PDB file of C-alpha atoms in Angstrom:
ATOM      1  CA  MET A 254      28.325 -21.808   6.216  1.00 40.00           C
ATOM      2  CA  ARG A 255      30.801 -19.057   5.514  1.00 46.00           C
ATOM      3  CA  GLY A 256      30.147 -16.690   2.643  1.00 44.00           C
ATOM      4  CA  VAL A 257      26.444 -17.525   2.426  1.00 41.00           C
ATOM      5  CA  HIS A 258      24.131 -14.518   2.325  1.00 44.00           C
ATOM      6  CA  HIS A 259      20.365 -14.416   2.461  1.00 45.00           C
ATOM      7  CA  ILE A 260      19.342 -13.058  -0.960  1.00 45.00           C
ATOM      8  CA  GLU A 261      15.880 -14.576  -1.135  1.00 47.00           C
ATOM      9  CA  THR A 262      13.051 -12.119  -1.743  1.00 48.00           C
ATOM     10  CA  HIS A 263       9.447 -12.538  -0.691  1.00 44.00           C
ATOM     11  CA  LYS A 264       6.201 -11.203  -2.059  1.00 45.00           C
ATOM     12  CA  SER A 265       5.295  -9.679   1.307  1.00 44.00           C
ATOM     13  CA  GLN A 266       8.218  -7.266   0.864  1.00 46.00           C
ATOM     14  CA  ARG A 267       6.148  -5.599  -1.865  1.00 47.00           C
ATOM     15  CA  ASN A 268       3.254  -4.837   0.458  1.00 51.00           C
ATOM     16  CA  GLY A 269       4.084  -1.165   1.025  1.00 52.00           C
ATOM     17  CA  TRP A 270       4.445   0.060  -2.536  1.00 59.00           C
ATOM     18  CA  LEU A 271       2.005  -2.513  -3.951  1.00 65.00           C
ATOM     19  CA  ARG A 272      -0.776  -1.437  -1.609  1.00 66.00           C
ATOM     20  CA  ALA A 273      -0.224   2.240  -2.441  1.00 68.00           C
ATOM     21  CA  ALA A 274      -0.019   1.593  -6.194  1.00 74.00           C
ATOM     22  CA  VAL A 275      -3.123  -0.607  -6.347  1.00 77.00           C
ATOM     23  CA  LEU A 276      -5.114   1.779  -4.157  1.00 77.00           C
ATOM     24  CA  GLY A 277      -4.065   4.746  -6.290  1.00 83.00           C
ATOM     25  CA  ALA A 278      -4.870   3.109  -9.631  1.00 87.00           C
ATOM     26  CA  ASN A 279      -8.172   1.782  -8.339  1.00 87.00           C
ATOM     27  CA  ASP A 280      -9.184   5.217  -7.051  1.00 88.00           C
ATOM     28  CA  GLY A 281      -8.012   6.894 -10.258  1.00 92.00           C
ATOM     29  CA  ILE A 282     -10.139   4.675 -12.475  1.00 92.00           C
ATOM     30  CA  LEU A 283     -13.122   4.505 -10.180  1.00 90.00           C
ATOM     31  CA  SER A 284     -13.450   8.093  -8.996  1.00 91.00           C
ATOM     32  CA  THR A 285     -12.797   9.632 -12.412  1.00 93.00           C
ATOM     33  CA  ALA A 286     -15.087   7.227 -14.273  1.00 92.00           C
ATOM     34  CA  SER A 287     -17.821   7.708 -11.678  1.00 91.00           C
ATOM     35  CA  LEU A 288     -17.502  11.490 -11.826  1.00 91.00           C
ATOM     36  CA  ILE A 289     -17.635  11.497 -15.625  1.00 92.00           C
ATOM     37  CA  LEU A 290     -20.683   9.232 -15.612  1.00 90.00           C
ATOM     38  CA  GLY A 291     -22.448  11.349 -13.023  1.00 89.00           C
ATOM     39  CA  VAL A 292     -21.804  14.545 -14.971  1.00 90.00           C
ATOM     40  CA  ALA A 293     -22.726  12.855 -18.274  1.00 89.00           C
ATOM     41  CA  ALA A 294     -25.986  11.559 -16.803  1.00 87.00           C
ATOM     42  CA  SER A 295     -26.934  15.135 -15.913  1.00 84.00           C
ATOM     43  CA  GLY A 296     -26.811  16.023 -19.630  1.00 84.00           C
ATOM     44  CA  ALA A 297     -23.434  17.835 -19.746  1.00 86.00           C
ATOM     45  CA  ASP A 298     -21.474  18.127 -23.009  1.00 87.00           C
ATOM     46  CA  GLN A 299     -18.060  16.575 -23.709  1.00 88.00           C
ATOM     47  CA  ARG A 300     -16.143  19.728 -22.798  1.00 89.00           C
ATOM     48  CA  SER A 301     -17.704  19.748 -19.343  1.00 90.00           C
ATOM     49  CA  LEU A 302     -16.966  16.045 -18.948  1.00 91.00           C
ATOM     50  CA  LEU A 303     -13.290  16.519 -19.807  1.00 92.00           C
ATOM     51  CA  ALA A 304     -12.996  19.479 -17.458  1.00 92.00           C
ATOM     52  CA  ALA A 305     -14.514  17.432 -14.648  1.00 91.00           C
ATOM     53  CA  GLY A 306     -12.280  14.472 -15.459  1.00 92.00           C
ATOM     54  CA  LEU A 307      -9.083  16.545 -15.530  1.00 93.00           C
ATOM     55  CA  ALA A 308     -10.017  18.209 -12.261  1.00 93.00           C
ATOM     56  CA  SER A 309     -10.587  14.777 -10.764  1.00 91.00           C
ATOM     57  CA  LEU A 310      -7.170  13.591 -11.988  1.00 93.00           C
ATOM     58  CA  VAL A 311      -5.228  16.528 -10.541  1.00 94.00           C
ATOM     59  CA  ALA A 312      -7.157  16.796  -7.270  1.00 93.00           C
ATOM     60  CA  GLY A 313      -7.204  13.046  -6.732  1.00 92.00           C
ATOM     61  CA  ALA A 314      -3.502  12.564  -7.415  1.00 92.00           C
ATOM     62  CA  MET A 315      -2.560  15.355  -5.009  1.00 93.00           C
ATOM     63  CA  SER A 316      -4.993  14.082  -2.396  1.00 91.00           C
ATOM     64  CA  MET A 317      -3.597  10.563  -2.632  1.00 88.00           C
ATOM     65  CA  ALA A 318      -0.017  11.832  -2.399  1.00 89.00           C
ATOM     66  CA  ALA A 319      -0.754  14.034   0.593  1.00 91.00           C
ATOM     67  CA  GLY A 320      -2.757  11.351   2.367  1.00 88.00           C
ATOM     68  CA  GLU A 321      -0.129   8.659   1.886  1.00 84.00           C
ATOM     69  CA  PHE A 322       2.720  10.987   2.851  1.00 89.00           C
ATOM     70  CA  VAL A 323       1.031  12.112   6.067  1.00 90.00           C
ATOM     71  CA  SER A 324      -0.063   8.598   6.990  1.00 86.00           C
ATOM     72  CA  VAL A 325       3.272   6.915   6.343  1.00 83.00           C
ATOM     73  CA  SER A 326       5.202   9.820   7.878  1.00 86.00           C
ATOM     74  CA  THR A 327       3.212   9.287  11.072  1.00 87.00           C
ATOM     75  CA  GLN A 328       4.168   5.623  10.966  1.00 82.00           C
ATOM     76  CA  ALA A 329       7.820   6.571  10.402  1.00 81.00           C
ATOM     77  CA  ASP A 330       7.722   8.997  13.335  1.00 85.00           C
ATOM     78  CA  THR A 331       6.300   6.272  15.558  1.00 85.00           C
ATOM     79  CA  GLU A 332       9.021   3.844  14.471  1.00 83.00           C
ATOM     80  CA  SER A 333      11.691   6.466  15.139  1.00 84.00           C
ATOM     81  CA  ALA A 334      10.290   7.170  18.605  1.00 87.00           C
ATOM     82  CA  ASP A 335      10.233   3.459  19.419  1.00 84.00           C
ATOM     83  CA  LEU A 336      13.848   3.073  18.284  1.00 86.00           C
ATOM     84  CA  ASP A 337      14.951   6.052  20.373  1.00 88.00           C
ATOM     85  CA  ARG A 338      13.262   4.578  23.431  1.00 89.00           C
ATOM     86  CA  GLU A 339      14.851   1.188  22.781  1.00 84.00           C
ATOM     87  CA  ARG A 340      18.269   2.792  22.373  1.00 88.00           C
ATOM     88  CA  LYS A 341      17.941   4.479  25.781  1.00 91.00           C
ATOM     89  CA  GLU A 342      16.778   1.261  27.439  1.00 86.00           C
ATOM     90  CA  LEU A 343      19.737  -0.641  26.000  1.00 87.00           C
ATOM     91  CA  LYS A 344      22.111   1.959  27.385  1.00 88.00           C
ATOM     92  CA  ALA A 345      20.442   2.083  30.806  1.00 88.00           C
ATOM     93  CA  ASP A 346      19.967  -1.658  31.439  1.00 88.00           C
ATOM     94  CA  PRO A 347      21.507  -3.994  28.837  1.00 85.00           C
ATOM     95  CA  VAL A 348      21.156  -7.045  31.097  1.00 89.00           C
ATOM     96  CA  HIS A 349      17.390  -6.630  31.356  1.00 89.00           C
ATOM     97  CA  GLU A 350      17.120  -6.034  27.604  1.00 87.00           C
ATOM     98  CA  GLN A 351      19.046  -9.219  26.874  1.00 88.00           C
ATOM     99  CA  ALA A 352      16.752 -11.159  29.206  1.00 89.00           C
ATOM    100  CA  GLU A 353      13.795  -9.615  27.387  1.00 87.00           C
ATOM    101  CA  MET A 354      15.146 -10.849  24.063  1.00 85.00           C
ATOM    102  CA  ALA A 355      15.703 -14.328  25.474  1.00 90.00           C
ATOM    103  CA  ALA A 356      12.094 -14.396  26.698  1.00 91.00           C
ATOM    104  CA  ILE A 357      10.907 -13.522  23.184  1.00 88.00           C
ATOM    105  CA  TYR A 358      12.830 -16.486  21.733  1.00 90.00           C
ATOM    106  CA  VAL A 359      11.483 -18.814  24.430  1.00 91.00           C
ATOM    107  CA  GLU A 360       7.957 -17.797  23.410  1.00 87.00           C
ATOM    108  CA  ARG A 361       8.869 -18.699  19.830  1.00 87.00           C
ATOM    109  CA  GLY A 362       9.867 -22.227  20.814  1.00 86.00           C
ATOM    110  CA  LEU A 363      13.531 -22.211  21.869  1.00 87.00           C
ATOM    111  CA  ASP A 364      14.583 -23.721  25.181  1.00 87.00           C
ATOM    112  CA  ALA A 365      15.805 -21.265  27.803  1.00 89.00           C
ATOM    113  CA  ASP A 366      19.537 -22.009  27.432  1.00 89.00           C
ATOM    114  CA  LEU A 367      19.505 -21.722  23.642  1.00 91.00           C
ATOM    115  CA  ALA A 368      17.354 -18.599  23.787  1.00 88.00           C
ATOM    116  CA  ALA A 369      19.844 -16.969  26.164  1.00 89.00           C
ATOM    117  CA  ARG A 370      22.770 -17.800  23.861  1.00 90.00           C
ATOM    118  CA  VAL A 371      20.929 -16.528  20.787  1.00 88.00           C
ATOM    119  CA  ALA A 372      20.001 -13.295  22.552  1.00 88.00           C
ATOM    120  CA  GLN A 373      23.591 -12.768  23.683  1.00 89.00           C
ATOM    121  CA  ALA A 374      25.008 -13.426  20.206  1.00 91.00           C
ATOM    122  CA  LEU A 375      22.529 -11.149  18.431  1.00 84.00           C
ATOM    123  CA  MET A 376      22.934  -8.324  20.908  1.00 84.00           C
ATOM    124  CA  THR A 377      26.705  -8.563  20.671  1.00 85.00           C
ATOM    125  CA  HIS A 378      26.407  -8.239  16.905  1.00 88.00           C
ATOM    126  CA  ASP A 379      23.728  -5.498  16.774  1.00 85.00           C
ATOM    127  CA  ALA A 380      21.689  -4.957  19.907  1.00 85.00           C
ATOM    128  CA  LEU A 381      19.427  -2.214  18.548  1.00 86.00           C
ATOM    129  CA  GLY A 382      18.850  -4.046  15.278  1.00 83.00           C
ATOM    130  CA  ALA A 383      17.908  -7.238  17.125  1.00 82.00           C
ATOM    131  CA  HIS A 384      15.373  -5.423  19.309  1.00 82.00           C
ATOM    132  CA  ALA A 385      14.000  -3.455  16.353  1.00 83.00           C
ATOM    133  CA  ARG A 386      13.424  -6.642  14.395  1.00 82.00           C
ATOM    134  CA  ASP A 387      12.274  -9.091  17.053  1.00 81.00           C
ATOM    135  CA  GLU A 388      10.593  -6.843  19.621  1.00 79.00           C
ATOM    136  CA  LEU A 389       9.259  -3.958  17.516  1.00 79.00           C
ATOM    137  CA  GLY A 390       8.832  -5.624  14.128  1.00 76.00           C
ATOM    138  CA  ILE A 391      10.842  -2.927  12.321  1.00 74.00           C
ATOM    139  CA  PHE A 392      13.132  -4.410   9.717  1.00 69.00           C
ATOM    140  CA  GLY A 393      14.575  -3.506   6.323  1.00 60.00           C
ATOM    141  CA  PRO A 394      11.934  -3.540   3.564  1.00 52.00           C
ATOM    142  CA  TYR A 395       9.110  -3.238   6.075  1.00 53.00           C
ATOM    143  CA  THR A 396      10.095   0.193   7.399  1.00 60.00           C
ATOM    144  CA  ALA A 397       7.915   3.170   6.522  1.00 63.00           C
ATOM    145  CA  ARG A 398       8.875   5.123   3.372  1.00 76.00           C
ATOM    146  CA  PRO A 399       6.657   8.231   3.098  1.00 81.00           C
ATOM    147  CA  VAL A 400       8.057   9.643  -0.180  1.00 83.00           C
ATOM    148  CA  GLN A 401       7.892   6.292  -1.947  1.00 81.00           C
ATOM    149  CA  ALA A 402       4.289   5.763  -0.851  1.00 80.00           C
ATOM    150  CA  ALA A 403       3.248   9.296  -1.857  1.00 85.00           C
ATOM    151  CA  LEU A 404       4.817   9.133  -5.329  1.00 86.00           C
ATOM    152  CA  SER A 405       3.485   5.639  -5.933  1.00 83.00           C
ATOM    153  CA  SER A 406      -0.067   6.658  -4.993  1.00 85.00           C
ATOM    154  CA  ALA A 407      -0.056   9.904  -6.986  1.00 89.00           C
ATOM    155  CA  GLY A 408       1.460   8.332 -10.106  1.00 91.00           C
ATOM    156  CA  SER A 409      -0.820   5.317 -10.079  1.00 90.00           C
ATOM    157  CA  PHE A 410      -3.902   7.499  -9.498  1.00 93.00           C
ATOM    158  CA  ALA A 411      -2.994   9.674 -12.482  1.00 94.00           C
ATOM    159  CA  LEU A 412      -2.422   6.633 -14.701  1.00 92.00           C
ATOM    160  CA  GLY A 413      -5.731   5.132 -13.612  1.00 92.00           C
ATOM    161  CA  ALA A 414      -7.609   8.387 -14.176  1.00 93.00           C
ATOM    162  CA  LEU A 415      -6.260   8.681 -17.724  1.00 93.00           C
ATOM    163  CA  LEU A 416      -8.261   5.662 -18.863  1.00 92.00           C
ATOM    164  CA  PRO A 417     -11.798   7.041 -18.365  1.00 92.00           C
ATOM    165  CA  LEU A 418     -10.591  10.374 -19.779  1.00 93.00           C
ATOM    166  CA  LEU A 419      -9.396   8.655 -22.954  1.00 93.00           C
ATOM    167  CA  LEU A 420     -12.650   6.724 -23.183  1.00 92.00           C
ATOM    168  CA  THR A 421     -14.549  10.005 -22.882  1.00 92.00           C
ATOM    169  CA  VAL A 422     -12.555  11.533 -25.729  1.00 91.00           C
ATOM    170  CA  LEU A 423     -12.778   8.510 -28.020  1.00 90.00           C
ATOM    171  CA  SER A 424     -16.395   7.452 -27.456  1.00 87.00           C
ATOM    172  CA  PRO A 425     -19.277   9.052 -29.359  1.00 88.00           C
ATOM    173  CA  ALA A 426     -21.916  10.778 -27.254  1.00 84.00           C
ATOM    174  CA  THR A 427     -24.476   8.061 -27.995  1.00 85.00           C
ATOM    175  CA  ALA A 428     -22.195   5.300 -26.696  1.00 87.00           C
ATOM    176  CA  ARG A 429     -20.455   7.136 -23.853  1.00 86.00           C
ATOM    177  CA  MET A 430     -22.732   5.860 -21.084  1.00 87.00           C
ATOM    178  CA  TRP A 431     -21.713   2.272 -21.770  1.00 88.00           C
ATOM    179  CA  MET A 432     -18.181   2.650 -23.168  1.00 91.00           C
ATOM    180  CA  VAL A 433     -16.838   4.564 -20.148  1.00 91.00           C
ATOM    181  CA  PRO A 434     -18.166   2.166 -17.474  1.00 90.00           C
ATOM    182  CA  GLY A 435     -17.473  -0.896 -19.638  1.00 91.00           C
ATOM    183  CA  GLY A 436     -13.854   0.037 -20.274  1.00 92.00           C
ATOM    184  CA  SER A 437     -13.384   1.083 -16.669  1.00 92.00           C
ATOM    185  CA  ILE A 438     -14.761  -2.196 -15.313  1.00 92.00           C
ATOM    186  CA  LEU A 439     -12.468  -4.182 -17.616  1.00 91.00           C
ATOM    187  CA  SER A 440      -9.530  -2.109 -16.394  1.00 90.00           C
ATOM    188  CA  LEU A 441     -10.510  -2.674 -12.763  1.00 89.00           C
ATOM    189  CA  ALA A 442     -10.679  -6.428 -13.389  1.00 90.00           C
ATOM    190  CA  LEU A 443      -7.229  -6.379 -14.985  1.00 87.00           C
ATOM    191  CA  LEU A 444      -5.887  -4.337 -12.073  1.00 84.00           C
ATOM    192  CA  GLY A 445      -7.270  -6.869  -9.603  1.00 83.00           C
ATOM    193  CA  LEU A 446      -5.670  -9.750 -11.509  1.00 85.00           C
ATOM    194  CA  LEU A 447      -2.282  -8.015 -11.779  1.00 79.00           C
ATOM    195  CA  SER A 448      -2.196  -6.967  -8.130  1.00 75.00           C
ATOM    196  CA  ALA A 449      -3.115 -10.476  -6.996  1.00 77.00           C
ATOM    197  CA  HIS A 450      -0.407 -11.945  -9.230  1.00 75.00           C
ATOM    198  CA  ALA A 451       2.219  -9.514  -7.925  1.00 70.00           C
ATOM    199  CA  GLY A 452       1.260 -10.259  -4.329  1.00 68.00           C
ATOM    200  CA  GLY A 453       0.918 -14.004  -4.827  1.00 73.00           C
ATOM    201  CA  ALA A 454      -2.776 -13.954  -3.814  1.00 75.00           C
ATOM    202  CA  PRO A 455      -5.770 -15.747  -5.439  1.00 81.00           C
ATOM    203  CA  ARG A 456      -6.677 -13.829  -8.590  1.00 82.00           C
ATOM    204  CA  LEU A 457     -10.415 -14.370  -9.010  1.00 85.00           C
ATOM    205  CA  PRO A 458     -11.454 -13.089  -5.554  1.00 85.00           C
ATOM    206  CA  ALA A 459      -9.266 -10.003  -6.002  1.00 81.00           C
ATOM    207  CA  ALA A 460     -10.770  -9.204  -9.399  1.00 84.00           C
ATOM    208  CA  THR A 461     -14.312  -9.891  -8.172  1.00 88.00           C
ATOM    209  CA  ARG A 462     -13.969  -7.541  -5.204  1.00 88.00           C
ATOM    210  CA  ILE A 463     -12.597  -4.650  -7.201  1.00 86.00           C
ATOM    211  CA  VAL A 464     -15.116  -5.041 -10.049  1.00 89.00           C
ATOM    212  CA  GLY A 465     -18.095  -5.395  -7.712  1.00 90.00           C
ATOM    213  CA  TRP A 466     -17.368  -2.252  -5.736  1.00 89.00           C
ATOM    214  CA  GLY A 467     -16.415  -0.353  -8.882  1.00 88.00           C
ATOM    215  CA  ALA A 468     -19.654  -1.203 -10.666  1.00 90.00           C
ATOM    216  CA  LEU A 469     -21.679  -0.223  -7.617  1.00 91.00           C
ATOM    217  CA  ALA A 470     -19.923   3.129  -7.267  1.00 89.00           C
ATOM    218  CA  MET A 471     -20.384   4.005 -10.934  1.00 89.00           C
ATOM    219  CA  ALA A 472     -24.038   2.985 -10.921  1.00 89.00           C
ATOM    220  CA  LEU A 473     -24.831   5.080  -7.847  1.00 90.00           C
ATOM    221  CA  THR A 474     -22.968   8.115  -9.190  1.00 89.00           C
ATOM    222  CA  ALA A 475     -24.707   7.874 -12.573  1.00 86.00           C
ATOM    223  CA  ALA A 476     -28.065   7.646 -10.797  1.00 88.00           C
ATOM    224  CA  ALA A 477     -27.268  10.744  -8.749  1.00 86.00           C
ATOM    225  CA  GLY A 478     -26.288  12.619 -11.895  1.00 84.00           C
ATOM    226  CA  ALA A 479     -29.454  11.570 -13.674  1.00 83.00           C
ATOM    227  CA  LEU A 480     -31.576  12.817 -10.782  1.00 82.00           C
ATOM    228  CA  PHE A 481     -29.750  16.127 -10.786  1.00 71.00           C
ATOM    229  CA  GLY A 482     -30.207  16.482 -14.529  1.00 65.00           C
ATOM    230  CA  ALA A 483     -33.894  15.708 -14.262  1.00 47.00           C
ATOM    231  CA  ALA A 484     -34.316  18.296 -11.559  1.00 38.00           C
TER     232      ALA A 484
END
């Protein structure tokens, strides 16, 4: 049909930024809450707890940004190298490359004649784009975006880390050891539910996973802090 454009969006197109954002927020809540609990269990005062929490926020956000940027940049470099190689192969032997595309479509279920016609039509329209999409799996929203991933991770880590810091400020000393982990676990559960909803995945398993690992990490860190304080 003429004039019809594919405007449909899919939840899998969110995978890049959603993964980075969820990972950042989860780490922000979990690492900062665990650090605060560990330091609190050693007998430190509120000023020391806030200093530790702020240090965790800044260091964690920068670490997440750097890690995501380096990782996704490596992926982008690999994609670029693959595209350069494909471009050279198309220039050197377009007949072989067209046959290669036809073979891909045959493997996907087309008969040989139709596959050959499809390969010819797509390569006439955009040979490199057809090979990038169907041979290399590089296409549009799925390409690597290092800056987007870095900013998403750093921002979400900082937002996640703010929660245990606020709980530390607002909770009295006598209630801190249950208010900080309690509020953090509730936040982790909400994060799991929201991320599952955004990605179209089952919500309860996502929330259960994130809460289970979060509770374990906080418990172990608090125990380590208590041992240090006792020593």
